[in-house]
mmCIF file of C-alpha atoms in Angstrom:
data_model
loop_
_atom_site.group_PDB
_atom_site.id
_atom_site.type_symbol
_atom_site.label_atom_id
_atom_site.label_comp_id
_atom_site.label_asym_id
_atom_site.label_seq_id
_atom_site.Cartn_x
_atom_site.Cartn_y
_atom_site.Cartn_z
ATOM 1 C CA MET A 1 129.001 206.194 100.840
ATOM 2 C CA ASN A 2 126.247 207.718 98.799
ATOM 3 C CA PHE A 3 127.123 207.889 95.125
ATOM 4 C CA ASP A 4 124.235 210.226 94.324
ATOM 5 C CA ASP A 5 125.582 212.832 96.765
ATOM 6 C CA LEU A 6 129.022 212.348 95.331
ATOM 7 C CA LYS A 7 127.651 212.841 91.831
ATOM 8 C CA ASN A 8 125.960 216.083 92.908
ATOM 9 C CA ASP A 9 129.185 217.355 94.488
ATOM 10 C CA TRP A 10 131.067 216.398 91.340
ATOM 11 C CA GLN A 11 128.703 218.196 89.017
ATOM 12 C CA ALA A 12 128.607 221.294 91.199
ATOM 13 C CA ASP A 13 132.393 221.473 91.082
ATOM 14 C CA GLN A 14 133.135 223.830 88.206
ATOM 15 C CA SER A 15 136.692 224.755 87.468
ATOM 16 C CA SER A 16 137.918 228.048 88.880
ATOM 17 C CA GLU A 17 141.207 227.661 87.013
ATOM 18 C CA PRO A 18 142.268 230.412 84.601
ATOM 19 C CA ASN A 19 141.134 230.155 80.988
ATOM 20 C CA ILE A 20 143.140 228.059 78.537
ATOM 21 C CA SER A 21 145.311 230.311 76.403
ATOM 22 C CA LYS A 22 146.546 230.059 72.823
ATOM 23 C CA ASP A 23 150.033 229.168 74.119
ATOM 24 C CA LEU A 24 148.797 225.738 75.162
ATOM 25 C CA LEU A 25 147.933 224.962 71.537
ATOM 26 C CA GLU A 26 151.546 225.386 70.502
ATOM 27 C CA ILE A 27 153.335 223.302 73.070
ATOM 28 C CA LYS A 28 155.855 220.508 72.790
ATOM 29 C CA GLN A 29 155.473 217.103 71.208
ATOM 30 C CA ALA A 30 152.613 214.806 72.111
ATOM 31 C CA LYS A 31 153.314 212.175 74.780
ATOM 32 C CA THR A 32 151.131 209.235 73.864
ATOM 33 C CA PRO A 33 153.009 205.885 73.781
ATOM 34 C CA ILE A 34 152.887 206.037 69.970
ATOM 35 C CA ASP A 35 154.587 209.443 70.002
ATOM 36 C CA ILE A 36 157.238 208.232 72.440
ATOM 37 C CA LEU A 37 157.858 205.153 70.280
ATOM 38 C CA ARG A 38 158.109 207.277 67.138
ATOM 39 C CA LYS A 39 160.580 209.612 68.803
ATOM 40 C CA LYS A 40 162.754 206.713 69.966
ATOM 41 C CA MET A 41 162.656 205.059 66.544
ATOM 42 C CA LYS A 42 163.661 208.356 64.950
ATOM 43 C CA HIS A 43 166.696 208.488 67.257
ATOM 44 C CA GLU A 44 167.601 204.902 66.366
ATOM 45 C CA PHE A 45 167.276 205.742 62.698
ATOM 46 C CA ASN A 46 169.784 208.588 63.135
ATOM 47 C CA TYR A 47 172.222 206.288 64.969
ATOM 48 C CA GLN A 48 171.863 203.692 62.234
ATOM 49 C CA ILE A 49 172.654 206.243 59.519
ATOM 50 C CA VAL A 50 175.806 207.264 61.432
ATOM 51 C CA ALA A 51 176.749 203.581 61.869
ATOM 52 C CA LEU A 52 176.308 202.914 58.127
ATOM 53 C CA ILE A 53 178.517 205.908 57.256
ATOM 54 C CA LEU A 54 181.210 204.723 59.679
ATOM 55 C CA MET A 55 181.000 201.175 58.325
ATOM 56 C CA ALA A 56 181.864 202.446 54.846
ATOM 57 C CA ALA A 57 185.373 203.118 56.183
ATOM 58 C CA PHE A 58 185.913 199.544 57.450
ATOM 59 C CA PRO A 59 187.767 198.204 54.355
ATOM 60 C CA TYR A 60 190.362 201.006 54.745
ATOM 61 C CA LEU A 61 190.541 200.802 58.539
ATOM 62 C CA PHE A 62 191.090 197.033 58.536
ATOM 63 C CA GLY A 63 193.187 196.921 55.357
ATOM 64 C CA PHE A 64 190.931 194.515 53.410
ATOM 65 C CA SER A 65 192.332 192.850 50.300
ATOM 66 C CA PRO A 66 190.718 193.824 46.928
ATOM 67 C CA GLN A 67 188.762 190.526 46.974
ATOM 68 C CA MET A 68 187.531 191.187 50.527
ATOM 69 C CA LYS A 69 186.609 194.763 49.600
ATOM 70 C CA LEU A 70 184.269 193.431 46.909
ATOM 71 C CA ILE A 71 182.664 190.990 49.339
ATOM 72 C CA PHE A 72 182.330 193.779 51.912
ATOM 73 C CA LEU A 73 180.671 195.985 49.308
ATOM 74 C CA ALA A 74 178.102 193.264 48.571
ATOM 75 C CA PHE A 75 177.267 192.830 52.276
ATOM 76 C CA TYR A 76 177.194 196.614 52.756
ATOM 77 C CA ALA A 77 174.786 197.039 49.827
ATOM 78 C CA ILE A 78 172.471 194.314 51.211
ATOM 79 C CA THR A 79 172.511 196.026 54.643
ATOM 80 C CA CYS A 80 171.701 199.404 53.087
ATOM 81 C CA GLY A 81 168.877 197.816 51.068
ATOM 82 C CA PHE A 82 167.259 196.193 54.118
ATOM 83 C CA THR A 83 167.749 199.311 56.227
ATOM 84 C CA ALA A 84 166.149 201.495 53.549
ATOM 85 C CA HIS A 85 163.212 199.081 53.208
ATOM 86 C CA TYR A 86 162.494 198.947 56.941
ATOM 87 C CA PHE A 87 163.061 202.607 57.515
ATOM 88 C CA PHE A 88 160.631 203.444 54.771
ATOM 89 C CA LYS A 89 158.079 201.457 56.794
ATOM 90 C CA PHE A 90 159.111 203.247 60.005
ATOM 91 C CA TYR A 91 158.846 206.589 58.201
ATOM 92 C CA ARG A 92 155.257 205.783 57.241
ATOM 93 C CA PHE A 93 154.591 204.853 60.890
ATOM 94 C CA TYR A 94 156.191 208.151 61.944
ATOM 95 C CA LYS A 95 154.025 210.200 59.619
ATOM 96 C CA ASN A 96 150.792 208.266 60.113
ATOM 97 C CA SER A 97 148.349 210.289 62.202
ATOM 98 C CA TYR A 98 146.015 208.760 64.757
ATOM 99 C CA ASP A 99 142.370 209.299 65.560
ATOM 100 C CA MET A 100 141.564 210.085 69.181
ATOM 101 C CA THR A 101 137.860 210.556 68.486
ATOM 102 C CA MET A 102 137.012 206.862 68.062
ATOM 103 C CA ASP A 103 135.530 204.966 70.988
ATOM 104 C CA SER A 104 138.188 204.019 73.575
ATOM 105 C CA ARG A 105 138.379 200.352 72.614
ATOM 106 C CA LYS A 106 138.929 201.060 68.916
ATOM 107 C CA SER A 107 141.403 203.829 69.659
ATOM 108 C CA ILE A 108 143.442 201.746 72.096
ATOM 109 C CA LEU A 109 143.419 198.646 69.885
ATOM 110 C CA TRP A 110 144.738 200.803 67.048
ATOM 111 C CA PHE A 111 147.553 202.026 69.322
ATOM 112 C CA PHE A 112 148.308 198.494 70.467
ATOM 113 C CA TYR A 113 148.534 196.854 67.050
ATOM 114 C CA GLU A 114 150.384 199.761 65.469
ATOM 115 C CA MET A 115 152.975 199.641 68.247
ATOM 116 C CA LYS A 116 153.244 195.862 68.191
ATOM 117 C CA LEU A 117 153.704 195.780 64.414
ATOM 118 C CA ASN A 118 156.465 198.374 64.494
ATOM 119 C CA ILE A 119 158.281 196.745 67.402
ATOM 120 C CA GLU A 120 158.214 193.458 65.442
ATOM 121 C CA LEU A 121 159.566 195.263 62.375
ATOM 122 C CA TYR A 122 162.308 196.747 64.523
ATOM 123 C CA LYS A 123 163.227 193.299 65.836
ATOM 124 C CA ALA A 124 163.172 191.804 62.317
ATOM 125 C CA LEU A 125 165.587 194.485 61.094
ATOM 126 C CA THR A 126 167.903 193.863 64.050
ATOM 127 C CA TYR A 127 167.957 190.096 63.351
ATOM 128 C CA ILE A 128 168.573 190.591 59.641
ATOM 129 C CA ILE A 129 171.473 193.000 60.196
ATOM 130 C CA ALA A 130 172.992 190.813 62.913
ATOM 131 C CA PHE A 131 172.903 187.735 60.646
ATOM 132 C CA ILE A 132 174.259 189.605 57.610
ATOM 133 C CA TRP A 133 177.284 190.754 59.623
ATOM 134 C CA MET A 134 177.767 187.405 61.311
ATOM 135 C CA SER A 135 177.918 185.883 57.841
ATOM 136 C CA PHE A 136 180.368 188.543 56.726
ATOM 137 C CA ILE A 137 182.672 187.844 59.691
ATOM 138 C CA THR A 138 182.507 184.109 58.865
ATOM 139 C CA VAL A 139 183.421 184.763 55.217
ATOM 140 C CA TYR A 140 186.193 187.142 56.321
ATOM 141 C CA LEU A 141 187.696 184.528 58.647
ATOM 142 C CA LEU A 142 187.474 181.787 56.005
ATOM 143 C CA ILE A 143 189.155 183.894 53.325
ATOM 144 C CA GLU A 144 191.561 186.152 55.192
ATOM 145 C CA LYS A 145 192.427 183.995 58.182
ATOM 146 C CA THR A 146 192.419 180.551 56.537
ATOM 147 C CA GLY A 147 195.437 179.301 58.481
ATOM 148 C CA ALA A 148 194.045 180.233 61.886
ATOM 149 C CA ILE A 149 190.599 178.834 61.030
ATOM 150 C CA ASN A 150 192.093 175.542 59.835
ATOM 151 C CA ARG A 151 194.019 175.237 63.093
ATOM 152 C CA VAL A 152 190.820 175.874 65.084
ATOM 153 C CA PHE A 153 188.848 173.363 62.996
ATOM 154 C CA ALA A 154 191.593 170.789 63.522
ATOM 155 C CA LYS A 155 191.419 171.192 67.297
ATOM 156 C CA LEU A 156 187.630 171.405 67.747
ATOM 157 C CA SER A 157 184.970 168.906 66.821
ATOM 158 C CA PRO A 158 182.254 169.956 64.282
ATOM 159 C CA THR A 159 179.615 169.382 66.988
ATOM 160 C CA TYR A 160 181.365 171.870 69.271
ATOM 161 C CA ILE A 161 181.579 174.448 66.478
ATOM 162 C CA LEU A 162 177.910 173.968 65.560
ATOM 163 C CA LEU A 163 176.941 174.276 69.224
ATOM 164 C CA ASN A 164 178.836 177.555 69.439
ATOM 165 C CA CYS A 165 177.057 178.872 66.346
ATOM 166 C CA PHE A 166 173.733 177.905 67.870
ATOM 167 C CA ILE A 167 174.578 179.599 71.201
ATOM 168 C CA THR A 168 175.648 182.761 69.341
ATOM 169 C CA ILE A 169 172.298 182.858 67.513
ATOM 170 C CA VAL A 170 170.430 182.361 70.802
ATOM 171 C CA ILE A 171 172.454 185.166 72.436
ATOM 172 C CA ILE A 172 171.664 187.515 69.534
ATOM 173 C CA GLY A 173 167.986 186.573 69.903
ATOM 174 C CA VAL A 174 167.949 187.126 73.649
ATOM 175 C CA ILE A 175 169.776 190.469 73.407
ATOM 176 C CA THR A 176 167.388 191.673 70.669
ATOM 177 C CA GLU A 177 164.304 190.628 72.623
ATOM 178 C CA LEU A 178 165.589 192.137 75.879
ATOM 179 C CA TRP A 179 166.634 195.370 74.196
ATOM 180 C CA ALA A 180 163.272 195.688 72.415
ATOM 181 C CA TRP A 181 161.487 195.020 75.704
ATOM 182 C CA TYR A 182 163.615 197.468 77.677
ATOM 183 C CA TYR A 183 163.404 200.192 75.045
ATOM 184 C CA TYR A 184 159.828 199.769 73.786
ATOM 185 C CA GLY A 185 158.120 196.943 75.678
ATOM 186 C CA LYS A 186 156.953 198.896 78.710
ATOM 187 C CA TYR A 187 154.865 201.190 76.464
ATOM 188 C CA LEU A 188 153.293 198.213 74.761
ATOM 189 C CA ALA A 189 152.615 196.541 78.127
ATOM 190 C CA ARG A 190 150.897 199.712 79.387
ATOM 191 C CA VAL A 191 148.542 199.791 76.394
ATOM 192 C CA LYS A 192 148.002 196.011 76.517
ATOM 193 C CA LYS A 193 146.876 196.336 80.141
ATOM 194 C CA VAL A 194 144.195 198.868 79.121
ATOM 195 C CA VAL A 195 143.046 196.586 76.269
ATOM 196 C CA ASP A 196 142.790 193.641 78.713
ATOM 197 C CA ASP A 197 140.927 195.727 81.287
ATOM 198 C CA LEU A 198 138.436 196.839 78.649
ATOM 199 C CA ASP A 199 137.915 193.303 77.346
ATOM 200 C CA ASP A 200 137.702 191.694 80.776
ATOM 201 C CA GLU A 201 134.083 190.630 81.316
ATOM 202 C CA MET B 1 144.924 234.571 66.457
ATOM 203 C CA ASN B 2 142.764 233.120 63.696
ATOM 204 C CA GLU B 3 139.050 232.516 63.906
ATOM 205 C CA THR B 4 139.296 228.707 64.249
ATOM 206 C CA GLU B 5 141.596 229.087 67.250
ATOM 207 C CA ASN B 6 139.222 231.603 68.808
ATOM 208 C CA ILE B 7 136.200 229.340 68.393
ATOM 209 C CA PHE B 8 138.120 226.333 69.701
ATOM 210 C CA LEU B 9 139.429 228.195 72.759
ATOM 211 C CA SER B 10 135.994 229.546 73.531
ATOM 212 C CA LEU B 11 134.526 226.014 73.333
ATOM 213 C CA ILE B 12 137.155 224.334 75.491
ATOM 214 C CA ASN B 13 137.057 227.136 78.035
ATOM 215 C CA GLN B 14 133.328 226.528 78.434
ATOM 216 C CA HIS B 15 134.103 222.890 79.211
ATOM 217 C CA LYS B 16 137.543 223.171 80.802
ATOM 218 C CA ALA B 17 136.229 221.540 83.981
ATOM 219 C CA ILE B 18 136.063 218.239 82.051
ATOM 220 C CA ILE B 19 139.801 218.402 81.279
ATOM 221 C CA HIS B 20 140.680 219.406 84.843
ATOM 222 C CA LYS B 21 138.622 216.576 86.274
ATOM 223 C CA VAL B 22 140.112 213.965 83.914
ATOM 224 C CA SER B 23 143.636 215.182 84.771
ATOM 225 C CA LYS B 24 142.918 214.948 88.494
ATOM 226 C CA MET B 25 141.374 211.486 88.118
ATOM 227 C CA TYR B 26 144.393 210.098 86.277
ATOM 228 C CA MET B 27 147.278 211.863 88.027
ATOM 229 C CA ILE B 28 147.680 212.609 91.707
ATOM 230 C CA ASP B 29 150.801 214.722 91.431
ATOM 231 C CA ALA B 30 150.137 218.398 90.551
ATOM 232 C CA GLU B 31 152.932 218.570 87.983
ATOM 233 C CA GLN B 32 151.750 215.410 86.241
ATOM 234 C CA GLN B 33 148.188 216.749 86.279
ATOM 235 C CA ARG B 34 149.442 219.859 84.455
ATOM 236 C CA ASP B 35 151.297 217.705 81.921
ATOM 237 C CA LEU B 36 148.242 215.560 81.253
ATOM 238 C CA PHE B 37 146.053 218.679 81.052
ATOM 239 C CA GLN B 38 148.359 220.137 78.380
ATOM 240 C CA GLU B 39 148.446 216.834 76.537
ATOM 241 C CA ILE B 40 144.635 216.650 76.443
ATOM 242 C CA VAL B 41 144.345 220.255 75.220
ATOM 243 C CA MET B 42 146.872 219.509 72.484
ATOM 244 C CA GLN B 43 145.124 216.299 71.419
ATOM 245 C CA LEU B 44 141.804 218.159 71.360
ATOM 246 C CA TRP B 45 143.326 220.849 69.162
ATOM 247 C CA LYS B 46 144.869 218.237 66.825
ATOM 248 C CA ALA B 47 141.535 216.416 66.584
ATOM 249 C CA TYR B 48 139.421 219.581 66.273
ATOM 250 C CA PRO B 49 139.262 219.489 62.424
ATOM 251 C CA THR B 50 137.392 216.162 62.763
ATOM 252 C CA PHE B 51 134.691 217.728 64.947
ATOM 253 C CA LYS B 52 131.727 218.153 62.598
ATOM 254 C CA GLY B 53 129.201 219.321 65.150
ATOM 255 C CA ASN B 54 127.042 216.190 64.785
ATOM 256 C CA SER B 55 127.293 215.638 68.519
ATOM 257 C CA LYS B 56 127.654 218.047 71.424
ATOM 258 C CA PHE B 57 131.153 219.498 71.825
ATOM 259 C CA SER B 58 131.297 218.148 75.384
ATOM 260 C CA THR B 59 130.484 214.591 74.162
ATOM 261 C CA TRP B 60 133.308 214.801 71.639
ATOM 262 C CA MET B 61 135.607 216.165 74.357
ATOM 263 C CA TYR B 62 134.906 213.230 76.680
ATOM 264 C CA ARG B 63 136.217 210.790 74.073
ATOM 265 C CA VAL B 64 139.394 212.651 73.207
ATOM 266 C CA ALA B 65 140.161 213.473 76.851
ATOM 267 C CA LEU B 66 139.591 209.919 78.062
ATOM 268 C CA ASN B 67 141.419 208.284 75.144
ATOM 269 C CA THR B 68 144.397 210.544 75.832
ATOM 270 C CA ALA B 69 144.350 209.783 79.561
ATOM 271 C CA LEU B 70 143.978 206.020 78.973
ATOM 272 C CA VAL B 71 147.238 205.776 77.025
ATOM 273 C CA TYR B 72 149.110 208.662 78.655
ATOM 274 C CA PHE B 73 152.489 207.550 79.883
ATOM 275 C CA LYS B 74 153.755 209.266 83.001
ATOM 276 C CA LYS B 75 157.500 209.442 83.442
ATOM 277 C CA ASP B 76 157.852 207.937 86.896
ATOM 278 C CA HIS B 77 155.638 205.678 88.919
ATOM 279 C CA ARG B 78 155.236 207.385 92.238
ATOM 280 C CA LYS B 79 153.631 205.342 94.959
ATOM 281 C CA VAL B 80 150.053 206.262 95.718
ATOM 282 C CA ASP B 81 149.845 208.000 99.064
ATOM 283 C CA LYS B 82 147.227 205.980 100.903
ATOM 284 C CA THR B 83 147.182 207.948 104.125
ATOM 285 C CA PRO B 84 143.839 209.570 104.896
ATOM 286 C CA LEU B 85 143.609 213.277 104.126
ATOM 287 C CA ASN B 86 142.573 213.990 107.664
ATOM 288 C CA GLU B 87 141.571 211.192 109.957
ATOM 289 C CA ASN B 88 139.534 213.480 112.229
ATOM 290 C CA ILE B 89 137.349 214.968 109.584
ATOM 291 C CA ASP B 90 133.670 214.800 110.380
ATOM 292 C CA VAL B 91 132.098 215.772 107.099
ATOM 293 C CA ILE B 92 128.578 216.187 108.447
ATOM 294 C CA ASP B 93 129.542 218.784 111.047
ATOM 295 C CA THR B 94 131.674 221.031 108.870
ATOM 296 C CA ASP B 95 130.616 223.801 106.555
ATOM 297 C CA ASP B 96 128.778 222.312 103.551
ATOM 298 C CA SER B 97 131.018 223.620 100.770
ATOM 299 C CA GLU B 98 134.098 222.643 102.733
ATOM 300 C CA ALA B 99 132.671 219.164 103.223
ATOM 301 C CA LYS B 100 131.989 218.871 99.502
ATOM 302 C CA GLU B 101 135.535 219.875 98.680
ATOM 303 C CA GLU B 102 136.831 217.406 101.212
ATOM 304 C CA ARG B 103 134.717 214.594 99.775
ATOM 305 C CA LEU B 104 135.950 215.329 96.256
ATOM 306 C CA ALA B 105 139.562 215.564 97.424
ATOM 307 C CA TYR B 106 139.138 212.195 99.036
ATOM 308 C CA LEU B 107 137.502 210.779 95.939
ATOM 309 C CA TYR B 108 140.426 211.917 93.774
ATOM 310 C CA LYS B 109 142.791 210.258 96.196
ATOM 311 C CA ALA B 110 140.826 207.009 96.333
ATOM 312 C CA VAL B 111 140.481 206.682 92.542
ATOM 313 C CA GLN B 112 144.271 206.575 92.225
ATOM 314 C CA GLU B 113 143.981 202.954 93.356
ATOM 315 C CA LEU B 114 141.718 202.108 90.396
ATOM 316 C CA ASN B 115 143.047 201.055 87.006
ATOM 317 C CA ALA B 116 142.774 203.305 83.930
ATOM 318 C CA VAL B 117 139.528 201.748 82.671
ATOM 319 C CA GLU B 118 137.880 201.860 86.112
ATOM 320 C CA LYS B 119 138.779 205.554 86.363
ATOM 321 C CA ALA B 120 137.095 206.139 82.991
ATOM 322 C CA LEU B 121 133.956 204.314 84.181
ATOM 323 C CA ILE B 122 133.714 206.317 87.404
ATOM 324 C CA PHE B 123 134.417 209.561 85.559
ATOM 325 C CA LEU B 124 131.633 208.963 83.032
ATOM 326 C CA PHE B 125 129.253 207.867 85.790
ATOM 327 C CA LEU B 126 129.950 211.048 87.774
ATOM 328 C CA GLU B 127 129.420 213.053 84.596
ATOM 329 C CA ASN B 128 125.890 211.610 84.699
ATOM 330 C CA GLN B 129 126.255 209.411 81.633
ATOM 331 C CA SER B 130 123.859 206.499 81.202
ATOM 332 C CA HIS B 131 125.076 202.906 80.853
ATOM 333 C CA ARG B 132 124.436 203.183 77.123
ATOM 334 C CA GLU B 133 126.498 206.370 76.812
ATOM 335 C CA ILE B 134 129.326 204.854 78.861
ATOM 336 C CA ALA B 135 129.251 201.771 76.624
ATOM 337 C CA LEU B 136 129.357 203.905 73.471
ATOM 338 C CA ASN B 137 132.249 206.011 74.742
ATOM 339 C CA LEU B 138 134.336 203.042 75.836
ATOM 340 C CA GLY B 139 133.399 200.765 72.931
ATOM 341 C CA ILE B 140 132.045 197.960 75.112
ATOM 342 C CA SER B 141 128.576 196.405 75.399
ATOM 343 C CA GLU B 142 125.933 198.039 77.581
ATOM 344 C CA VAL B 143 125.756 194.936 79.793
ATOM 345 C CA ASN B 144 129.519 194.951 80.214
ATOM 346 C CA ALA B 145 129.441 198.668 81.052
ATOM 347 C CA ARG B 146 126.808 198.038 83.749
ATOM 348 C CA VAL B 147 128.677 195.097 85.263
ATOM 349 C CA LYS B 148 132.027 196.885 85.203
ATOM 350 C CA LEU B 149 130.569 200.065 86.682
ATOM 351 C CA ASN B 150 128.922 198.180 89.548
ATOM 352 C CA ARG B 151 132.161 196.337 90.291
ATOM 353 C CA THR B 152 134.123 199.582 90.170
ATOM 354 C CA LYS B 153 131.700 201.326 92.532
ATOM 355 C CA GLU B 154 132.056 198.438 94.986
ATOM 356 C CA LYS B 155 135.822 198.581 94.685
ATOM 357 C CA LEU B 156 135.808 202.333 95.266
ATOM 358 C CA GLN B 157 133.636 201.953 98.346
ATOM 359 C CA PHE B 158 136.015 199.333 99.647
ATOM 360 C CA ILE B 159 139.047 201.591 99.068
ATOM 361 C CA ILE B 160 137.354 204.493 100.842
ATOM 362 C CA LYS B 161 136.372 202.334 103.805
ATOM 363 C CA LYS B 162 139.791 200.690 103.958
ATOM 364 C CA ASN B 163 141.463 204.077 104.166
ATOM 365 C CA GLY B 164 139.266 205.055 107.093
ATOM 366 C CA TYR B 165 137.037 207.623 105.476
ATOM 367 C CA GLU B 166 133.285 207.311 105.241
ATOM 368 C CA PHE B 167 130.741 209.714 103.795
#
């Protein structure tokens, strides 16, 4: 194969396609991995808002005592605080524009680290919320279901209970990591591959 | 249509072959090529306010088009069709322009087996860019650009031979 001939053929090949029209400047959303990630995070944000609104009805749905309602309110306020904090960060990520005119390495590294940072933030928020509500359920059981809990504690050894707590934490961790990978990881892996291919000497 | 849009459209229409070629290098399926083409045009339009005219418009276009293609995420991963375009083609004996078209069609098919960075290297090489220009566009050292390009050319030759097509 002669690359010089190929180069000549390539350069002689001028597009006979119709001219680009104004309509193409007004099309749909961009489809870079960052844009896809932003769109997905926006959807998750909407679901989370709906979940928070629904959660506000829990004390009435489950008939909490006045004492439990106060505890619920404290946990609910902490959840709202963390959610607001992280979603402010996600909002900044959503609004932050990117520069496609840098050299490829700089541009792709920017994409990679921006995506990685926001996926980590997403995971951190998931862990925090999961642990807040695990703690709430524990407090609820200790206060509202004292009799049942005492019976369980009497039957099971502390080691067994601790082991169960540990397994629950591991399961939450695994689910969070798998979900983040399934939902966002493939985009990060795609960009990481390009970074590695560029850096490979 | 405002004046900025007019100037931009006139500039990209002068160089639209670059966008078509990048789309064909990175996507084999016609529909995906159209999607990538639209994506590149949109990214160029979004980035246009940053174009200060310090470099040639085509140079600026290469960067935006390649950066878009490098991170573009296609919806499904179709298998690359590795069957030869036409096993009985004898390029030397056919009409010259037809042979050229055939060679390019085969090139587009063969490059689908390269990774995203290798496609960028071959694209810039075919666009007659020097090792230094390739290095500047990709953000790698000149030596690395030379080594990578040589490896990619060897790989491309191997793919073309493996698929039973020689020119």
